[in-house]
Amino acid sequence: MNWYCDVAPGHPFHGPYHDTEYGVPVSDETVLFERLCLEIFQAGLSWLLVLKKREALNAAFAGFDVDRVAAFDEADRARLLADSGIIRNRRKIDAVIQNAKRVQGLRDSHGGFAAWIEAHHPRDLPAWVKLFRTTFRFTGPEVVNEFLMSLGTLPGAHRDDCPAQARILALGPAWTRS
């Protein structure tokens, strides 16, 4: 079912992400925003490339602090487009900045990004994609699917026989929402 459970163990980049983050529910706004942004940067590229550039992306995007990224201006865009350590795609960079502003708006409308996700759970993938496309930029089916699987909101992050899945299940019912 999930090839990632075979590839990731022992891999220097895939392993730590697979074992400790992928499929694990989170509610921290910065972590949620980072995960959404990483999925946006991955579109059309390999996940390994994103993981290799994760540290540089975090530095370039102020640790994915929503308020700091939402305040980015044209000088920041130029800085980001000149940064060879990150994925330099203007549409993706613009989407990240605009999405930070939209996450700020979710604070007022729903109490935050995590509360917005929870308010719409459960849904099937097509309904999630429609919702994300009306709320965020650069969020097609693959971005939305991988983002929500990374949070455990949609099933499929791990196989049933994967040790990471066993650790997630051991967290209890509040953590297993899929």
XYZ file of C-alpha atoms in Angstrom:
178
model
C 0.000 0.000 0.000
C 2.499 2.668 1.075
C 5.938 2.451 -0.520
C 7.236 5.087 1.904
C 7.205 2.551 4.723
C 9.725 0.470 2.726
C 11.953 3.299 1.458
C 12.230 5.526 4.514
C 13.648 3.343 7.314
C 17.355 4.033 7.675
C 17.391 6.747 5.000
C 19.122 9.906 6.302
C 16.341 12.241 5.133
C 13.249 10.111 4.595
C 13.773 8.036 7.747
C 13.468 10.715 10.425
C 10.490 12.353 8.699
C 8.703 9.031 8.165
C 9.414 7.763 11.659
C 8.563 10.852 13.713
C 6.412 13.253 11.670
C 4.541 11.666 8.761
C 1.010 10.738 9.739
C 1.326 12.202 13.237
C -1.450 14.689 14.040
C -0.318 18.174 15.030
C -2.130 21.326 16.018
C 0.757 23.809 16.207
C 0.145 26.541 13.631
C 3.793 26.867 12.624
C 4.158 23.130 12.071
C 0.915 22.999 10.071
C 2.001 25.944 7.954
C 5.442 24.454 7.355
C 3.919 21.131 6.283
C 1.553 22.846 3.852
C 4.418 24.904 2.439
C 6.705 21.894 2.061
C 3.974 20.080 0.136
C 3.554 23.120 -2.105
C 7.299 23.225 -2.755
C 7.268 19.485 -3.513
C 4.692 19.791 -6.321
C 6.370 18.500 -9.472
C 9.576 17.669 -7.622
C 10.806 14.852 -5.400
C 10.091 14.720 -1.680
C 13.768 13.939 -1.127
C 14.728 17.279 -2.698
C 12.319 19.076 -0.354
C 13.676 17.252 2.692
C 17.241 18.121 1.656
C 16.265 21.786 1.317
C 14.058 21.858 4.416
C 16.621 23.567 6.637
C 17.291 26.263 4.038
C 13.551 26.722 3.456
C 13.009 27.155 7.192
C 15.755 29.775 7.356
C 14.528 31.612 4.252
C 10.901 31.637 5.420
C 11.542 32.789 9.000
C 10.932 29.350 10.479
C 7.517 29.360 8.754
C 6.258 31.817 11.359
C 2.893 32.788 9.865
C 2.985 36.438 10.905
C 6.533 37.014 9.711
C 5.889 35.337 6.347
C 2.608 37.233 5.897
C 4.597 40.467 6.247
C 7.058 39.560 3.465
C 7.283 42.250 0.798
C 8.833 42.651 -2.645
C 12.332 42.816 -1.176
C 11.714 39.473 0.526
C 10.416 37.984 -2.730
C 13.569 39.145 -4.512
C 15.713 37.700 -1.703
C 13.907 34.362 -1.935
C 14.171 34.188 -5.725
C 17.927 34.813 -5.438
C 18.458 32.160 -2.735
C 20.029 29.131 -4.420
C 19.544 27.060 -1.266
C 15.769 26.898 -1.697
C 13.287 25.944 -4.392
C 13.034 29.154 -6.389
C 9.658 29.068 -8.045
C 7.892 32.429 -8.089
C 4.393 30.915 -8.033
C 5.231 28.719 -5.055
C 6.927 31.548 -3.167
C 3.965 33.853 -3.803
C 1.576 31.096 -2.692
C 3.451 30.639 0.585
C 3.263 34.366 1.348
C -0.425 34.592 0.411
C -1.232 31.422 2.340
C 0.367 32.911 5.465
C -2.128 35.766 5.200
C -4.949 33.273 4.779
C -3.850 31.347 7.864
C -3.981 34.640 9.763
C -7.584 34.990 8.586
C -8.400 31.505 9.893
C -7.548 32.736 13.378
C -10.498 35.121 13.224
C -12.921 32.847 11.403
C -12.160 29.524 13.147
C -9.716 30.132 15.970
C -6.731 28.997 13.899
C -5.499 26.645 11.207
C -5.893 23.473 13.304
C -9.419 24.453 14.334
C -10.300 25.118 10.680
C -9.125 21.615 9.718
C -10.986 20.068 12.635
C -14.181 22.009 11.805
C -14.238 20.435 8.346
C -13.254 16.895 9.352
C -14.258 14.345 8.157
C -14.383 14.817 4.388
C -13.283 12.805 1.417
C -10.367 13.973 -0.711
C -12.438 15.724 -3.424
C -14.277 17.746 -0.766
C -10.990 18.647 0.932
C -9.463 19.719 -2.388
C -12.442 21.948 -3.124
C -12.207 23.519 0.333
C -8.447 24.055 0.105
C -8.710 25.550 -3.387
C -11.238 28.104 -2.138
C -9.080 28.935 0.888
C -5.434 28.613 -0.182
C -3.264 29.025 -3.259
C -1.338 26.248 -5.080
C -3.303 23.460 -3.424
C -4.185 20.828 -5.966
C -5.193 17.242 -5.227
C -1.695 15.900 -4.597
C -0.679 18.781 -2.305
C -3.904 18.496 -0.304
C -3.766 14.697 -0.118
C -0.157 14.580 1.068
C -0.651 17.450 3.503
C -3.677 15.813 5.111
C -2.036 12.374 5.158
C 0.985 13.931 6.862
C -1.373 15.045 9.656
C -3.226 11.752 9.904
C -6.404 13.517 8.762
C -6.638 11.317 5.663
C -5.647 7.653 5.847
C -2.729 6.147 3.982
C 0.403 7.590 5.559
C 1.556 4.175 6.777
C 0.771 0.528 6.248
C -0.806 -1.352 9.133
C 2.424 -3.324 9.646
C 4.627 -0.214 9.756
C 6.268 0.487 13.134
C 5.515 4.208 12.701
C 1.798 3.395 12.381
C 1.989 1.363 15.586
C 3.522 4.365 17.406
C 0.765 6.654 16.088
C -1.963 4.224 17.148
C -0.367 3.970 20.604
C -1.008 7.710 21.065
C -4.677 6.872 21.454
C -8.018 7.690 19.853
C -7.545 11.459 19.988
C -4.577 11.049 17.632
C -6.094 8.569 15.201
C -8.675 10.542 13.256
C -8.599 8.806 9.886
